[in-house]
Structure formats: C-alpha cells, structure tokens
Coordinates of C-alpha atoms in Angstrom, one line a residue:
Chain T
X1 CA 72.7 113.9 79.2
X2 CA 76.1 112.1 78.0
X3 CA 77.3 115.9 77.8
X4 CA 76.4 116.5 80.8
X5 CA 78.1 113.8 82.5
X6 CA 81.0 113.9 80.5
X7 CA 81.3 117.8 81.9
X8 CA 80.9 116.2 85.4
X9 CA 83.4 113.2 85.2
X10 CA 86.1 116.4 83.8
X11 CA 84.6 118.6 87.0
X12 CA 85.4 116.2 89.2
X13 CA 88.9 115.1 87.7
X14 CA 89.8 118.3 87.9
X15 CA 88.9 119.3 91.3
X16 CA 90.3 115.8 92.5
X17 CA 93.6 117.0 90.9
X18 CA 93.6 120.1 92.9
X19 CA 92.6 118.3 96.2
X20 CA 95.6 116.0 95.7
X21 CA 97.9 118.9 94.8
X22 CA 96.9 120.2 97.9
X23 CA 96.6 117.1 100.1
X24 CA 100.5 115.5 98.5
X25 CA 101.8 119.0 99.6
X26 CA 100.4 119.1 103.0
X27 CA 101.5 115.0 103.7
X28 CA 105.0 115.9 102.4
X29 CA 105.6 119.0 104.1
X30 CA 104.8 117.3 107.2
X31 CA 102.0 119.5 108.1
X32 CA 99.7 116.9 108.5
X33 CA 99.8 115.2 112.3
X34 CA 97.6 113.3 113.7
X35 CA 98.8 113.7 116.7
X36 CA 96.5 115.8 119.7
X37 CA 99.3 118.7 120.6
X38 CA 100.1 121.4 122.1
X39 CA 102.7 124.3 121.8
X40 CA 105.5 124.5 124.1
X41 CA 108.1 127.6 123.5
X42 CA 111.9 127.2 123.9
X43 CA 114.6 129.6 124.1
X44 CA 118.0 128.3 123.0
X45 CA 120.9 130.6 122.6
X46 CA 121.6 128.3 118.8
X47 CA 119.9 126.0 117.3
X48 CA 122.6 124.5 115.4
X49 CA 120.9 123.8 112.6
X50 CA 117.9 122.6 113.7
X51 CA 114.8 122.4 111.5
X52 CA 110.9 122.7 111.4
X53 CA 109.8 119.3 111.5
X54 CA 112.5 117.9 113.7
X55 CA 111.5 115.1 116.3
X56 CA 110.9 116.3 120.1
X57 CA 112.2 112.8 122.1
X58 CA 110.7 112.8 125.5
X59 CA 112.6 109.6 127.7
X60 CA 113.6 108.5 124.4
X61 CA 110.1 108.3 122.3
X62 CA 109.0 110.6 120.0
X63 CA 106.8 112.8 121.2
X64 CA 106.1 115.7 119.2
X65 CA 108.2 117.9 116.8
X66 CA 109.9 121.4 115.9
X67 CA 106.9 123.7 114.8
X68 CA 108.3 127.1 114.4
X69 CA 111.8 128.8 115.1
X70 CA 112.3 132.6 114.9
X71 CA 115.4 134.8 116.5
X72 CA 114.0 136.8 119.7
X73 CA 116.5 139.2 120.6
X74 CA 118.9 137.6 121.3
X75 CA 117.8 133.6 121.5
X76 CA 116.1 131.6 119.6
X77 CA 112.5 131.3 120.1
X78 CA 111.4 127.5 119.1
X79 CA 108.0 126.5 119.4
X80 CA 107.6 122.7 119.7
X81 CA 104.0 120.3 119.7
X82 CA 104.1 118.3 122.0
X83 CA 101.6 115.1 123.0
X84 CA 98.4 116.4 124.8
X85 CA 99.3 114.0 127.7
X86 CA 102.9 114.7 128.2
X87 CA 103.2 117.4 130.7
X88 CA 106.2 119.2 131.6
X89 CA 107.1 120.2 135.2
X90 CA 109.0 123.3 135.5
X91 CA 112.2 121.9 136.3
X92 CA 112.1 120.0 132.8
X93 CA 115.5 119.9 130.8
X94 CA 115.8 120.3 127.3
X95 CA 118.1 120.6 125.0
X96 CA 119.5 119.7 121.2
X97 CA 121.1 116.8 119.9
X98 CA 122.7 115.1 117.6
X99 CA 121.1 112.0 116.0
X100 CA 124.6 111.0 114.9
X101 CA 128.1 111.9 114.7
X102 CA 128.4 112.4 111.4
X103 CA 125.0 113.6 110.0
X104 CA 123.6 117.2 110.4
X105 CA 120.3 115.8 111.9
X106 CA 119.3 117.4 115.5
X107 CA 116.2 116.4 117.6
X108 CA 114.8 118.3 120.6
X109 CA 115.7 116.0 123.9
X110 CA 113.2 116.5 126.8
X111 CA 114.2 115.0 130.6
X112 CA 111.0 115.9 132.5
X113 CA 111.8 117.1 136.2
X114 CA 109.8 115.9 139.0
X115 CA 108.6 119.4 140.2
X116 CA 104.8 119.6 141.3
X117 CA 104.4 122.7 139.1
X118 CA 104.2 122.7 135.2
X119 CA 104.6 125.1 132.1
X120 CA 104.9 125.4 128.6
X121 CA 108.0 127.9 128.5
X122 CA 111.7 127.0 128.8
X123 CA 115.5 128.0 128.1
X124 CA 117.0 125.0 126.5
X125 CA 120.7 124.1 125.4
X126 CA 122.5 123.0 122.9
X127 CA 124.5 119.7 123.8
X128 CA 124.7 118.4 120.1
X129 CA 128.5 117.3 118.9
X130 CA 129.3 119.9 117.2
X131 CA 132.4 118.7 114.5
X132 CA 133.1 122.5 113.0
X133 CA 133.6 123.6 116.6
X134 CA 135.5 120.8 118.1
X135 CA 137.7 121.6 115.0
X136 CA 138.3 125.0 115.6
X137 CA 139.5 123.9 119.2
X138 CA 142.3 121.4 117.7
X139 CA 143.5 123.8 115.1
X140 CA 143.7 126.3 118.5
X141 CA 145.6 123.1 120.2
X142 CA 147.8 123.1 117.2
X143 CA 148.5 126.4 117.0
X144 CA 149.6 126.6 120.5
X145 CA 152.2 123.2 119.7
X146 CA 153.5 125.0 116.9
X147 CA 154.8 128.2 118.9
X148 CA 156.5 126.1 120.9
X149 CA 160.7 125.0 121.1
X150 CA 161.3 121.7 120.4
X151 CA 165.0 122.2 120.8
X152 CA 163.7 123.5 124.7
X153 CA 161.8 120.5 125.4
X154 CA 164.6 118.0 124.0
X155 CA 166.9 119.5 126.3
X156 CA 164.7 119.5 129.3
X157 CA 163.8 115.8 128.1
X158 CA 167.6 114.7 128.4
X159 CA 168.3 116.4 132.2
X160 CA 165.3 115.1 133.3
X161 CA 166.4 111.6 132.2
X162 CA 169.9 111.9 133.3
X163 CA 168.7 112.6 136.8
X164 CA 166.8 109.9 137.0
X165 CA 169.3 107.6 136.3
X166 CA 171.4 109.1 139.2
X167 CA 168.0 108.7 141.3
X168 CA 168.3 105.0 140.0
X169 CA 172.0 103.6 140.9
X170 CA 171.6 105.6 144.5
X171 CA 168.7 103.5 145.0
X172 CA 170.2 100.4 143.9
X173 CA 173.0 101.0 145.9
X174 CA 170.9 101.7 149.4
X175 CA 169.4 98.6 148.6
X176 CA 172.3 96.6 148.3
X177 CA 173.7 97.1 152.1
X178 CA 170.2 96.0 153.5
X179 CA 170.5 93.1 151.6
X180 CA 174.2 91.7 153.0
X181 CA 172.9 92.5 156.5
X182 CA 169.6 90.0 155.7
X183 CA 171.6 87.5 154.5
X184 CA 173.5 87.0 157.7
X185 CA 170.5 87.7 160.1
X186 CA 169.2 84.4 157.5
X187 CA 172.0 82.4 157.9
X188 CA 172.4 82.5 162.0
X189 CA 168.5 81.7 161.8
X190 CA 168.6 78.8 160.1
X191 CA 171.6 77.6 162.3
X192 CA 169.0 78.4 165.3
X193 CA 165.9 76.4 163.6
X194 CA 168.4 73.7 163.0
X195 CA 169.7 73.6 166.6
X196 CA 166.3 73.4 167.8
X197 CA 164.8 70.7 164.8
X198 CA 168.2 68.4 166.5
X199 CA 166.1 69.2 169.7
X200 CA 163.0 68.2 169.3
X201 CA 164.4 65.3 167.3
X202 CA 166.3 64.3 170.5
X203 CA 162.9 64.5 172.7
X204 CA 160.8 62.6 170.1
X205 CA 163.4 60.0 169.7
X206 CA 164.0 56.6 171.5
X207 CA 167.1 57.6 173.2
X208 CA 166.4 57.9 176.9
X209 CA 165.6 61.6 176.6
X210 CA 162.8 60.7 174.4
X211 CA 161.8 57.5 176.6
X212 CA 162.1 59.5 179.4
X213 CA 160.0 63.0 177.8
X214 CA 157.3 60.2 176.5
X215 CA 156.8 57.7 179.3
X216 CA 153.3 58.0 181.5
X217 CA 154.5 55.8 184.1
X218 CA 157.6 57.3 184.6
X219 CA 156.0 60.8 185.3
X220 CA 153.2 59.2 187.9
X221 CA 156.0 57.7 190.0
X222 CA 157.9 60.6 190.1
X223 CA 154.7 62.4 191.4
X224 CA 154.5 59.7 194.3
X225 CA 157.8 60.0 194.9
X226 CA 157.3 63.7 195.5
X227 CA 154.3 63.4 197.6
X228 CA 155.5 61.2 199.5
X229 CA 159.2 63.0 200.1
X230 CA 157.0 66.1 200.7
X231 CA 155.3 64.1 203.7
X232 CA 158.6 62.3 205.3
X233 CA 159.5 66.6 205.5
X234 CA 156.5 67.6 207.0
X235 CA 156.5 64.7 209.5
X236 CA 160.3 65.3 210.7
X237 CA 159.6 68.7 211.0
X238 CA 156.8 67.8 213.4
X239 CA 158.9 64.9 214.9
X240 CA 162.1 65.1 215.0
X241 CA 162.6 63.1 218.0
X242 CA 160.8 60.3 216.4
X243 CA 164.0 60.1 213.6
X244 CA 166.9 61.5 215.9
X245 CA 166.6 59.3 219.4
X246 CA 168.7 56.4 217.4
X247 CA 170.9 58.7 216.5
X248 CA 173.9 58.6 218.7
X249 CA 176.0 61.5 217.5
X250 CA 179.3 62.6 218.9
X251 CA 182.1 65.0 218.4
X252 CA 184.6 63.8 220.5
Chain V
X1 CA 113.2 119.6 56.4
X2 CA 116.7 119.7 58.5
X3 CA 116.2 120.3 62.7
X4 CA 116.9 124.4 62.3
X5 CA 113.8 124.7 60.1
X6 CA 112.0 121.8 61.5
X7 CA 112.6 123.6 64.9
X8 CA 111.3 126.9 63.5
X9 CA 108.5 125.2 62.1
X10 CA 107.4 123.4 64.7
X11 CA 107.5 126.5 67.5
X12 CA 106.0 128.3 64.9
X13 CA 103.4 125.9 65.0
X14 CA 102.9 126.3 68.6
X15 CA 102.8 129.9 69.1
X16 CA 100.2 130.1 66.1
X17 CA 97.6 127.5 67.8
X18 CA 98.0 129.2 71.3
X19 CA 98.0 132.9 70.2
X20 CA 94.2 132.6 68.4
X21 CA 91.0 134.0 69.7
X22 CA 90.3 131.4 72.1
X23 CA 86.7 132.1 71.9
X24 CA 86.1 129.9 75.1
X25 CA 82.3 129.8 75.1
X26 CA 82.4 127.2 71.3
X27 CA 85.9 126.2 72.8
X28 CA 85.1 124.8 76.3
X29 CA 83.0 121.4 75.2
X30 CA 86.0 120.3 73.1
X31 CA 88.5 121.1 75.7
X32 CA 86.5 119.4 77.6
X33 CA 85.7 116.2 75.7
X34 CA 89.7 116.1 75.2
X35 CA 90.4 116.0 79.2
X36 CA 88.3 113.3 79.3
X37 CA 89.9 111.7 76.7
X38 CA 93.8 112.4 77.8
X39 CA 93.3 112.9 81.6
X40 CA 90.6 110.4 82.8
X41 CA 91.0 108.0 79.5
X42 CA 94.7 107.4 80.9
X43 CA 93.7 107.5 84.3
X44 CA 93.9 103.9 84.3
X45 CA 97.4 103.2 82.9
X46 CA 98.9 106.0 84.7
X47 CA 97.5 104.3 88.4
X48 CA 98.8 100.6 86.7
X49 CA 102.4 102.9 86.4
X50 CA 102.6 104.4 89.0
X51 CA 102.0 101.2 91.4
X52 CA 104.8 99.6 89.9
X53 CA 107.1 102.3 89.7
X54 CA 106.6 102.7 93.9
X55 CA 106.7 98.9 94.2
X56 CA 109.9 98.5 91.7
X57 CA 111.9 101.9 93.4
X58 CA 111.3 100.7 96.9
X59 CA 113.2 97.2 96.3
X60 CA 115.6 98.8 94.2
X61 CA 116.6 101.7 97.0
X62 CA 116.0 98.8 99.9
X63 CA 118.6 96.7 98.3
X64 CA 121.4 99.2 97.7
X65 CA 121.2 101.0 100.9
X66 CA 119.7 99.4 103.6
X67 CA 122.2 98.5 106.4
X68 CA 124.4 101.2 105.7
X69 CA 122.2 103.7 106.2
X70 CA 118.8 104.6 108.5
X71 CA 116.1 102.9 107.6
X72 CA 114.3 106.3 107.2
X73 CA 116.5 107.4 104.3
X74 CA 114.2 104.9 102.3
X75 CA 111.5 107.1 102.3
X76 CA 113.5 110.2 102.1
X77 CA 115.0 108.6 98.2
X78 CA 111.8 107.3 97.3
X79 CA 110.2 110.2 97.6
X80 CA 112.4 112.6 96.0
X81 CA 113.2 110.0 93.0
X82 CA 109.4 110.0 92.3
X83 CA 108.5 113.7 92.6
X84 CA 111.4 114.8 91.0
X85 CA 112.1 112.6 88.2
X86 CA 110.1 109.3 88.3
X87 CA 106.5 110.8 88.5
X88 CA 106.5 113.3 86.2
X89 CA 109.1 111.2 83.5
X90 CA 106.8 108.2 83.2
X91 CA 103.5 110.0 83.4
X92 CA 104.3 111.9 80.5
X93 CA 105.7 109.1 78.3
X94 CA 102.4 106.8 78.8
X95 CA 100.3 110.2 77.7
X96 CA 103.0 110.6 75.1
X97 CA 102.6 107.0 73.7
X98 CA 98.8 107.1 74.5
X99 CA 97.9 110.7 73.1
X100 CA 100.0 112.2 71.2
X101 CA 99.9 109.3 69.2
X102 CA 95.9 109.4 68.8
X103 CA 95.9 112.8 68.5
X104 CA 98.5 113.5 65.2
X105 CA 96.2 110.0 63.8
X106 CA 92.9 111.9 64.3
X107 CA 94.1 114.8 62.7
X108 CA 96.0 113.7 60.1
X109 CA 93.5 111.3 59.1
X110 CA 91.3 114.9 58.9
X111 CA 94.1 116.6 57.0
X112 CA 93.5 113.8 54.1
X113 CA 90.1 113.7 54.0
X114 CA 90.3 117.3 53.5
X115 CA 88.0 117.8 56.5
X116 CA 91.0 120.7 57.8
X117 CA 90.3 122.3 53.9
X118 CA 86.5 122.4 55.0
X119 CA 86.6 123.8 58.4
X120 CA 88.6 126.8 56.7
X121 CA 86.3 127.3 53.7
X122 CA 83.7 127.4 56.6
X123 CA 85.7 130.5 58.2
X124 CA 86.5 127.9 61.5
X125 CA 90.0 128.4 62.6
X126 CA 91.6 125.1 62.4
X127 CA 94.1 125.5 65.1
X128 CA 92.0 127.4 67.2
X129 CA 89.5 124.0 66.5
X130 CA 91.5 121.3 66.9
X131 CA 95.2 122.5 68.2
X132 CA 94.0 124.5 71.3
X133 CA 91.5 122.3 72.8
X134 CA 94.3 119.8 72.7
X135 CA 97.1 121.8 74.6
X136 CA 94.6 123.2 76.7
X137 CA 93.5 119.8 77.8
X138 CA 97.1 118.4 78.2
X139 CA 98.4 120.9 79.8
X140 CA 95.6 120.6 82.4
X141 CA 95.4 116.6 82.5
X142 CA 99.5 116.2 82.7
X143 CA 100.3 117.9 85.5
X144 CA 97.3 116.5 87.5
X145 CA 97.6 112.9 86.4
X146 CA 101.5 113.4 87.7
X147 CA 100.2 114.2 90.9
X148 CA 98.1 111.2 90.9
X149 CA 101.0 109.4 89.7
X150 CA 103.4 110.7 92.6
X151 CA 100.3 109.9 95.5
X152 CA 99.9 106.0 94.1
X153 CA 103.7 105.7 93.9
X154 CA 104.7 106.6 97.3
X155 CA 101.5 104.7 98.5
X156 CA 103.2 101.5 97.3
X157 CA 106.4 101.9 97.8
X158 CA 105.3 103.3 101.5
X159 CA 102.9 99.6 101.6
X160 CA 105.6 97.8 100.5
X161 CA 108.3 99.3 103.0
X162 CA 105.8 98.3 105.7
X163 CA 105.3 94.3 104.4
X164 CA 108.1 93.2 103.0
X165 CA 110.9 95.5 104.8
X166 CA 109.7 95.6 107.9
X167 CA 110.0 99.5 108.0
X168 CA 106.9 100.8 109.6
X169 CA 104.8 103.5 107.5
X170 CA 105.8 106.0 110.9
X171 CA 109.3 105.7 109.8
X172 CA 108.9 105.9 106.0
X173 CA 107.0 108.9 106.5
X174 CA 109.8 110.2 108.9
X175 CA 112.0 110.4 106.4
X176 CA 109.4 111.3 103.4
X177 CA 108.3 114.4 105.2
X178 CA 111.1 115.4 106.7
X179 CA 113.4 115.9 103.8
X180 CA 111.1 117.5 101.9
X181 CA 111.9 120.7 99.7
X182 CA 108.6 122.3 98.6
X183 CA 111.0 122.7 95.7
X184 CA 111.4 119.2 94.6
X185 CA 107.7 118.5 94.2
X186 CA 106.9 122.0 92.5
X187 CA 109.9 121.2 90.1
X188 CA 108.5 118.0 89.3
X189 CA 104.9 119.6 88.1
X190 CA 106.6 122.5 86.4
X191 CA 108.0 119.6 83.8
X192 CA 104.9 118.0 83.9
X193 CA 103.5 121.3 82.5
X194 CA 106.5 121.3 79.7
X195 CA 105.8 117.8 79.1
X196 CA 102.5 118.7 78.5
X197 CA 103.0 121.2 75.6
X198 CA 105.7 118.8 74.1
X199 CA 103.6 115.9 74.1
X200 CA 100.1 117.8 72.6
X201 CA 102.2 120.2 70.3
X202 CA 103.8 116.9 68.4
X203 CA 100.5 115.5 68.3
X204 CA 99.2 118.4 66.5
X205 CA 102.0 119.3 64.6
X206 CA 102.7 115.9 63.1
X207 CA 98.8 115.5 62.6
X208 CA 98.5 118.7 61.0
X209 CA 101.4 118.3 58.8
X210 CA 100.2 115.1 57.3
X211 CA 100.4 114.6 53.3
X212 CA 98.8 111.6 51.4
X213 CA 97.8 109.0 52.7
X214 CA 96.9 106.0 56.1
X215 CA 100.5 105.3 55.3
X216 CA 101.4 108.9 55.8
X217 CA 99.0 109.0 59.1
X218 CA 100.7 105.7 60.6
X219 CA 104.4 107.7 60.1
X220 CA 102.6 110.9 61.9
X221 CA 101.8 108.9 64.2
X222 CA 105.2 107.5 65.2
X223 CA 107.2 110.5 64.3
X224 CA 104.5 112.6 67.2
X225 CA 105.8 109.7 69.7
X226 CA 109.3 109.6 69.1
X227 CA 109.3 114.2 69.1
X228 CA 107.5 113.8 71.9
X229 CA 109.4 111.3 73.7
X230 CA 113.2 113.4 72.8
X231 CA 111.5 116.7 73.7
X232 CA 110.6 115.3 77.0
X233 CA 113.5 113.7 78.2
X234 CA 115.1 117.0 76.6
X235 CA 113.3 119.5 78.5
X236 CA 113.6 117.2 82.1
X237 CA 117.4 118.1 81.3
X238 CA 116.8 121.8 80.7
X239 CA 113.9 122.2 83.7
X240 CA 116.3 119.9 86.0
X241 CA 119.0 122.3 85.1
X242 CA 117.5 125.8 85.7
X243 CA 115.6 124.2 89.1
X244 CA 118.3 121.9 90.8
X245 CA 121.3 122.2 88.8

C-alpha cells in the first residue's frame, strides 16, 4: 500500500512535470490565445522584419496577431487571427508599422473600409519608418553635394548679390523723387486746411459774420422781406398805373 | 588529492556508477523512492523560492527600468532572467544544499558501518545500488522541479506587475510571449540537466569516499555542497557559453 502510493505520488510528479514543460512552452511561445479568431491572408511586398506573434491594431486596439508568414512568389504571404467579430470590408487598408522610431518592433495596422462587401484576403503595405533606408537616401543626398563646385556656386553667390544691390539703390532712388513731389502736394494742403479752419473760425465767431451766419431772427426777416418785395413786383407788374399816375415825368 | 586527480577521480566516479547494468526491474523502486525524496520532498522549498525570486525580480527590473522603457519590457526581462538563469540557478542550489547533502551523509554513514563492504560480499553492485538510483532520480526531478520553479516565478512576478505596478497581466504577457526564443527556456533545462549530475554525482562521490568516522560524514557532507555548488555555477558558465555566448 505505502509502495504503492509512493509509485503514484512519483507517477504523478512526473507526468505533472511534463504537462508543465509542455503547458510553459505553449504560454511562452504565445501559442496559447484565448481569443475566438479567424485567419485573414496578407500579401505584402516586405515585411520588414515583422514577426510571428506581432500585434494586428484594428482603429487602434489590438485585435489579433501575426500567425504565419511565408514568401509566395514574389510577396509575402502573412496570415493574421483576427477577432471573430471584426469583419473586414473589401476596401479594408492594411499595412505595417513601426511601434517606435527607434525599436525594430512592427504591428499589422488595419483601417476598415466602409464597403458592403467583406473578405479575408488582402495586399497590404509597408508604411513602417524605415531608418536603414532613409539612410541610404542621405548618403545618396550626400553623394550628389559632394560632386558638386563650391568654387561655382561662390561665384554665382557673389553676382547674384551684386545685382541685387544695383536692384536696391535704383529702387531707392525711384522712391526718392515721389517723395519731394508729396511733400509739396502736403505742404499747399495744409495751407488749404488752414485757409479754410480761419473760415470757419470767422463764421463760428462773434464778429458780425458769425452774428450774422448764426442769428434766427435775422434769417426770418430777411424771408419777409423777400416775400413781401416779391409781392410789391407782382402787384406793379399788374398795376402799374396804380404806382406811375403821381409820377410826373418829363424830358424837356 | 590535488584538483587534476581529484578531477580524474571524481569523473571516474561518474562514468563507473552510470555505465553498470542498470538492471531496471530491482532498480526502479529505489529510483523511485529517491524522486520522491529529491523531487517531491523539495517540492516545497523550491515553490517557497521560486515565489520570491518572481516577487524580488519584478521590483528589482520595475525599479531600474520603468519610465524609460515600455512597460512590456518588464515581462520580456523577467522572463528571460528566470528561464535562463534564475530558474534553473536557484533550483539547483536548494536541491544541492537539500540532497546532495543527505545523500553523501546516507552513504557515507553506510561506508562506515561497513554496510557498502556487505552489499559487495553479497555480489550487489554498490554503485549500481546506491549511485544510479540517485543520478537517475536527479536528473529526472531537476529539470522538472526547474520547470515548476520557472511557472511559480513568472506567476508572481506576473501577480505582482498587475497589483503593485499597475501593469496589467495582458501587457506582461505581451512582452513575456513575444520575446520569446524557444532557445532561452530549452537552454535553461539543458543546465538543469547538468546541474543534475553535478549535484547527485558529489553526493555520491563524497558519500562513497568517506573514511572513519560521523566526523568524517559531517565533512562529506559539506565538501558534496560546496563541489556541488562550484560545479554548478561552473557549468552555468560553460552551458551559457556554448548556448548564448
């Protein structure tokens, strides 16, 4: 009996070691997912780098991850898993990142379209920063610098500033003969503005001008004045004899 | 005994208790009764170990990098420091100190009571009797109690991550699983299995090579710990260099 269940306690040690050998691998290889997924294929022209077990970001969550890559023909065929209820319309975009500047770490970035229509197969790009490559292009910049005169462009450097000093002084000088013309047009102005500020002064004042400009009474009497002139005229017009029989006039 | 011979005696030793007839239907009870004595009889220790080693690596990695790097990368160095090195290191040096300990005491304290004399006038093999059961054993308990060791570890330091950091165990696992190397954690078990035959080997060895008395025993006892303990750290530096150097 204690034989016996020693032997067991060792069986089951022993298998328990084996089924944590086996269950540690699986966890650390990332093989285990809880996740409900399915397989959508990729075709990128380079992956960059990329890796099994990458995460697939879909609006920015993470939604799934890189299952399998291998080269077909040409591209590179990635199969991701993806969440059971994210569906992908057919106008879908996807493509690689970078998850930083610096690192080497890429992620799958999914923009799902708006089409009616879905699938599980797409041509992805790559649109992670790419350091080696943007290298490549500056040493290509610098190569081009380098075959370059520097004598040629100092030279071209000086004309170009010499002319533009000429441009300069002509201007300055078409500037100046507006100016003298202005100044006079100024000057007879303010003589004008002056002339007429002595003007108004002379109105507004109490001189008789200005009693005369300002007074109500004045002006009413004036208007009698007028309407009745204008009446003595239209009455002598009609009756002259009534004005001229007194009138004794003669020549000789 | 200078290290050249001791060296040559001790390998000696070794290849002479695992080249017998193994005669595995007598053999299997003790092998047996000596799993259950190294593997589940330091099952305990080893999960008391390994908690703290999660626990202690977790604040230790938390408070050197975090801020200057993702939070992620926690896992990532956690996991790697106890597959590689922690899990298997520590493991072995609690056996070591537990059983290779008990085991050169047991069998020197046969070696002076003549009981090793006896079993050869009886025609038993002594090495076959009492060596192979033991390096059988070890080397079978070792690397499974490292594995133990590595699951407990990360468990904690992946529990701790959660409460005290606030990293969720989503992220820690993010960066446990996706930095892994199958290489890492199958380097870390193929020291456990050198560990193994370092720590039962001194054990034996030390044990076997006993002369007088319990004085004698108590200095086999220590000497099998301290071998043990130099041949382990030695052959992490040998196995660490053929794997990832």
């Amino acid at each position: 009996m204690y034989r016996t269940w020693r032997e067991t306690l060792v069986g089951i040690f022993i298998i328990a070691g084996i089924v944590l050998f086996i269950v540690l691998y699986i966890w650390l290889s990332g093989r285990i997912s809880l996740r409900n997924t399915y397989d959508v294929t990729v075709y990128f022209r380079d992956v960059e780098g990329l890796r099994v077990g990458d995460p697939v970001m879909v609006l920015g969550l993470e939604k799934g991850q890189v299952k399998s890559m291998a080269i077909d023909s040409v591209d590179v065929k990635t199969v991701l898993a993806v969440d059971q209820a994210i569906r992908l319309p057919v106008d879908t975009k996807i493509s690689i990142r970078a998850l930083s500047y610096v690192g080497a770490d890429k992620y799958i970035r999914i923009t799902p379209g708006v089409d009616s229509q879905t699938t599980t197969e797409f041509r992805g790009m790559s649109e992670a920063l790419n350091l080696e490559s943007i290298g490549s292009k500056i040493d290509s910049i610098v190569q081009v610098f380098k075959g370059l005169d520097v004598n040629a462009f100092s030279d071209v450097a000086a004309d170009l500033s010499r002319n533009i000093s000429k441009d300069v002084t002509r201007l300055v000088d078409m500037m100046k003969k507006p100016t003298t013309r202005l100044t006079e047009v100024i000057d007879r102005t303010d003589q004008t503005i002056a002339h007429v500020d002595s003007l108004t002064m002379l109105l507004q004042g109490s001189g008789t001008f200005g009693r005369l400009a300002k007074s109500d009474e004045l002006y009413s009497e004036l208007q009698e004045t007028n309407d009745a002139l204008q009446g003595l005229l239209v009455d002598i017009k009609e009756n002259p004899g009534k004005y001229i029989k007194h009138l004794n006039i003669k020549v000789f | 005994m200078n290290l050249f011979s001791f060296i040559g005696d001790f390998s000696t030793f070794l290849v002479r208790s695992i080249i017998v007839p193994w005669k595995f239907k007598t053999t299997k009870w003790r092998i047996l009764q000596q799993i259950y004595s190294i593997g589940i009889g330091s099952l305990p220790i080893i999960v008391v170990i390994a908690v703290f080693t999660g626990l202690v690596s977790t604040v230790q990695t938390s408070y050197q990098i975090i801020g200057s790097v993702p939070r992620y990368i926690i896992g990532t160095t956690i996991g790697r420091m106890v597959m590689i090195e922690l899990g298997p290191i520590l493991t072995a040096l609690m056996v070591s100190g537990r059983c290779a300990s008990s085991m050169a005491a047991e069998i020197g304290t046969m070696r002076v009571t003549e009981q090793i004399d006896a079993l050869e006038t009886m025609a038993i093999d002594p090495y076959r009797f009492l060596n192979l059961p033991r390096i059988i054993a070890t080397f079978i308990s070792v690397p499974i109690l490292t594995i133990i060791a590595e699951l407990v570890a990360l468990g904690s330091g992946a529990f701790y991550a959660n409460h005290f950091l606030n990293i969720p165990f989503g992220v820690f696992n993010y960066g446990l699983t996706h930095f892994f190397y199958a290489r890492d954690f199958f380097g870390g078990l193929i020291k456990a299995l050198f560990f193994a035959i370092v720590i039962a080997a001194a054990g034996c060895y030390f044990g076997f090579k006993v002369k007088g008395g319990a004085k004698e025993v108590g200095r086999a006892a220590t000497y099998a710990v301290v071998t043990s303990s130099i041949g382990i750290l030695l052959f992490d530096f040998m196995v660490a260099l053929v794997i990832f150097g």
